[in-house]
């Protein structure tokens, strides 16, 4: 049953929060009791003290992971049994959905309506989906010289470090550990220092589900934990989601150390193209609004650039303003809230700074543009700019906040050129009533996901998710994600 605002506040007040690292099957403090504060961005209140892991914890976790992996307790478990354990893990995430949603909401400021409807159920679904794949995806017997038998098999890669961001903490972690565990690896999760709570909490659920000690570990800390893991000679793979700048560092750490596999899911500046034959402008406007204001714009695929044809611009903007009125910051614990707080003070100032840049570089403010002053909370109005050219900083850099840049075009070729004129290539969308145009534009857009007549659709696990160009390499979700966490082996048997 849906809970009321008062009930969530009551639950939040009673919540016991675990802040320790999870190493080799148990919760532990960091060496010398080093800790950092975890703060609720909606009111500035301290939520918990979190173990500040460093070199000692990284060493202990990597050792435990290596030992557990080599022992075969997980990697050599019968597929059916490994699947059963992971399904139990998914079920436990669902059983604790209220608690996990609450932790996520308090930690990063997301509306409780979103964490209960999206983040937590989508994580359980991800773990369950990869569990179900375990005993269904096999190897190949390939055609070779008749005097040979040729087998192509996939084996787990070994110790996988998952370094993840704060915008969808439990979900981005699940997109890594779901397939990595399913493939038989030992996983060390490094949550962002801005959002460690759900990763820490589910470690106990992983153990309860039957995941052996050392196979699922969580090391909260700052960026140096991620660096130490990515540089570690005994880590076989680093699966990273985060900014393009840090992604480049991660690729460098892999190169400097053991050439571990480095999978990078990075930033975006995704274009949403509205053509004059858009089938439904009101629907396009609603999708554009949620494409940039959902999760306070802290979304890697945020539709942060709307490219609209000059003939329909006025009507589109009218509809867009109506749709944007459905988003306004409020208490994240209120189920009616559509927008929560910005994750922390650094991000908050960064977004406000981009708004100032938009104004000073000559963009025309269409709506919003200000901080919302509440009791110590970090809230920003849904904001949109009409941009005279796509050279403005706000048209080029990833803001990762509720700020839309609207760019006007008159020819389709210009729209495509502008859409692709970015170092990113994560997602894109086009609105048209013409099937041929839809396919042609989709083919010309250099992006890992293209939406036609929708934006941000597709909770289904079947779609690979990831970027072209500097939005990264490799894909999360889908059976293709399993490949990232395996090595391919050819076995040739002479008869
Ligand atoms: P970030 O600053 O790059 O941090 C990501 C993770 O890397 C965090 O756990 C961070 O730890 C860690 N880290 C920081 N410096 C590091 C270093 N030198 N070496 C190793 N690890 C390091 O990104 P963010 O601000 O958390 O997340 C926002 C970014 O993620 C945006 O660019 C967004 O587009 C991208 N994103 C991409 C996807 C996708 O699937 N493509 C999905 C979601 C988000 P600390 O927090 O402790 O610094
Ligand atoms: Mg936090």
Coordinates of C-alpha atoms and ligand atoms in Angstrom, one line a residue, residues 36 52 162-168 172 175-176 190-195 220-231 238 240-247 249-250 253 264-269 298-302 343 347 350 398 400 424 426 465-467 471-472 476, ligand 1:
X36 CA 33.0 10.9 6.4
X52 CA 36.2 6.1 4.6
X162 CA 32.3 -1.6 -10.2
X163 CA 32.9 2.2 -9.7
X164 CA 29.5 3.9 -9.9
X165 CA 27.9 7.4 -9.7
X166 CA 25.3 9.0 -7.5
X167 CA 22.5 9.8 -9.8
X168 CA 20.9 6.3 -9.8
X172 CA 23.8 1.8 -11.7
X175 CA 23.6 -2.8 -13.9
X176 CA 27.2 -3.8 -13.1
X190 CA 32.7 1.4 -5.0
X191 CA 29.6 3.7 -4.6
X192 CA 30.0 7.4 -5.0
X193 CA 30.9 9.2 -1.8
X194 CA 27.6 11.2 -2.4
X195 CA 25.5 8.1 -2.3
X220 CA 32.5 3.3 0.4
X221 CA 35.0 6.1 0.1
X222 CA 36.1 8.9 -2.2
X223 CA 37.6 8.8 -5.7
X224 CA 40.9 7.4 -4.4
X225 CA 39.2 4.0 -3.7
X226 CA 38.1 4.0 -7.4
X227 CA 41.6 4.9 -8.5
X228 CA 43.3 2.2 -6.3
X229 CA 40.9 -0.4 -7.6
X230 CA 41.4 0.7 -11.2
X231 CA 45.2 0.6 -10.7
X238 CA 36.8 -2.2 -13.9
X240 CA 32.8 2.4 -14.5
X241 CA 29.8 4.7 -14.8
X242 CA 30.5 8.4 -14.3
X243 CA 31.8 11.5 -16.0
X244 CA 33.9 11.4 -19.2
X245 CA 36.8 13.1 -17.4
X246 CA 37.1 10.4 -14.7
X247 CA 36.4 7.7 -17.4
X249 CA 41.5 8.5 -16.0
X250 CA 40.1 5.0 -15.5
X253 CA 44.8 3.5 -14.8
X264 CA 33.1 3.0 -19.5
X265 CA 29.6 4.4 -19.3
X266 CA 30.0 8.2 -19.5
X267 CA 28.2 11.5 -19.9
X268 CA 25.9 12.8 -22.6
X269 CA 24.4 15.9 -24.2
X298 CA 20.7 14.3 -13.1
X299 CA 20.4 11.7 -15.8
X300 CA 23.1 10.7 -18.3
X301 CA 20.6 10.4 -21.1
X302 CA 18.8 13.7 -20.2
X343 CA 22.6 15.9 -4.8
X347 CA 26.6 20.0 -8.0
X350 CA 27.8 23.9 -10.7
X398 CA 26.8 18.4 -19.8
X400 CA 23.6 17.3 -15.1
X424 CA 29.1 12.7 -26.7
X426 CA 24.8 8.5 -25.6
X465 CA 22.6 0.8 -23.0
X466 CA 25.8 2.8 -23.7
X467 CA 27.4 5.4 -25.8
X471 CA 30.0 8.6 -24.0
X472 CA 32.1 5.5 -23.5
X476 CA 25.1 -2.2 -19.8
Ligands
LIG1 P1 32.2 11.0 -11.4 O1 32.6 12.2 -10.7 O2 33.0 10.6 -12.7 O3 32.3 9.8 -10.4 C1 31.9 8.5 -10.7 C2 32.6 7.5 -9.7 O4 34.0 7.6 -9.9 C3 32.3 7.9 -8.3 O5 32.2 6.7 -7.5 C4 33.6 8.6 -7.9 O6 33.9 8.6 -6.6 C5 34.6 7.9 -8.7 N1 35.9 8.6 -9.0 C6 36.1 10.0 -8.9 N2 37.4 10.2 -9.2 C7 38.0 9.1 -9.5 C8 39.3 8.7 -9.9 N3 40.2 9.6 -10.1 N4 39.5 7.4 -10.1 C9 38.6 6.5 -9.9 N5 37.4 6.7 -9.5 C10 37.0 8.0 -9.3 O7 30.7 11.0 -11.9 P2 29.4 11.4 -11.0 O8 29.5 12.9 -10.8 O9 29.3 10.5 -9.9 O10 28.2 11.0 -12.0 C11 27.8 11.9 -13.0 C12 28.3 11.4 -14.3 O11 28.0 10.1 -14.6 C13 27.7 12.2 -15.5 O12 28.7 12.6 -16.4 C14 26.7 11.2 -16.1 O13 26.5 11.5 -17.4 C15 27.4 10.0 -15.9 N6 26.5 8.8 -16.0 C16 26.6 8.0 -17.1 C17 25.7 6.9 -17.2 C18 25.8 6.0 -18.4 O14 25.3 4.9 -18.3 N7 26.4 6.4 -19.5 C19 24.8 6.7 -16.2 C20 24.7 7.6 -15.1 C21 25.6 8.6 -15.0 P3 33.6 9.9 -5.6 O15 32.1 10.1 -5.7 O16 34.0 9.5 -4.3 O17 34.4 11.0 -6.2

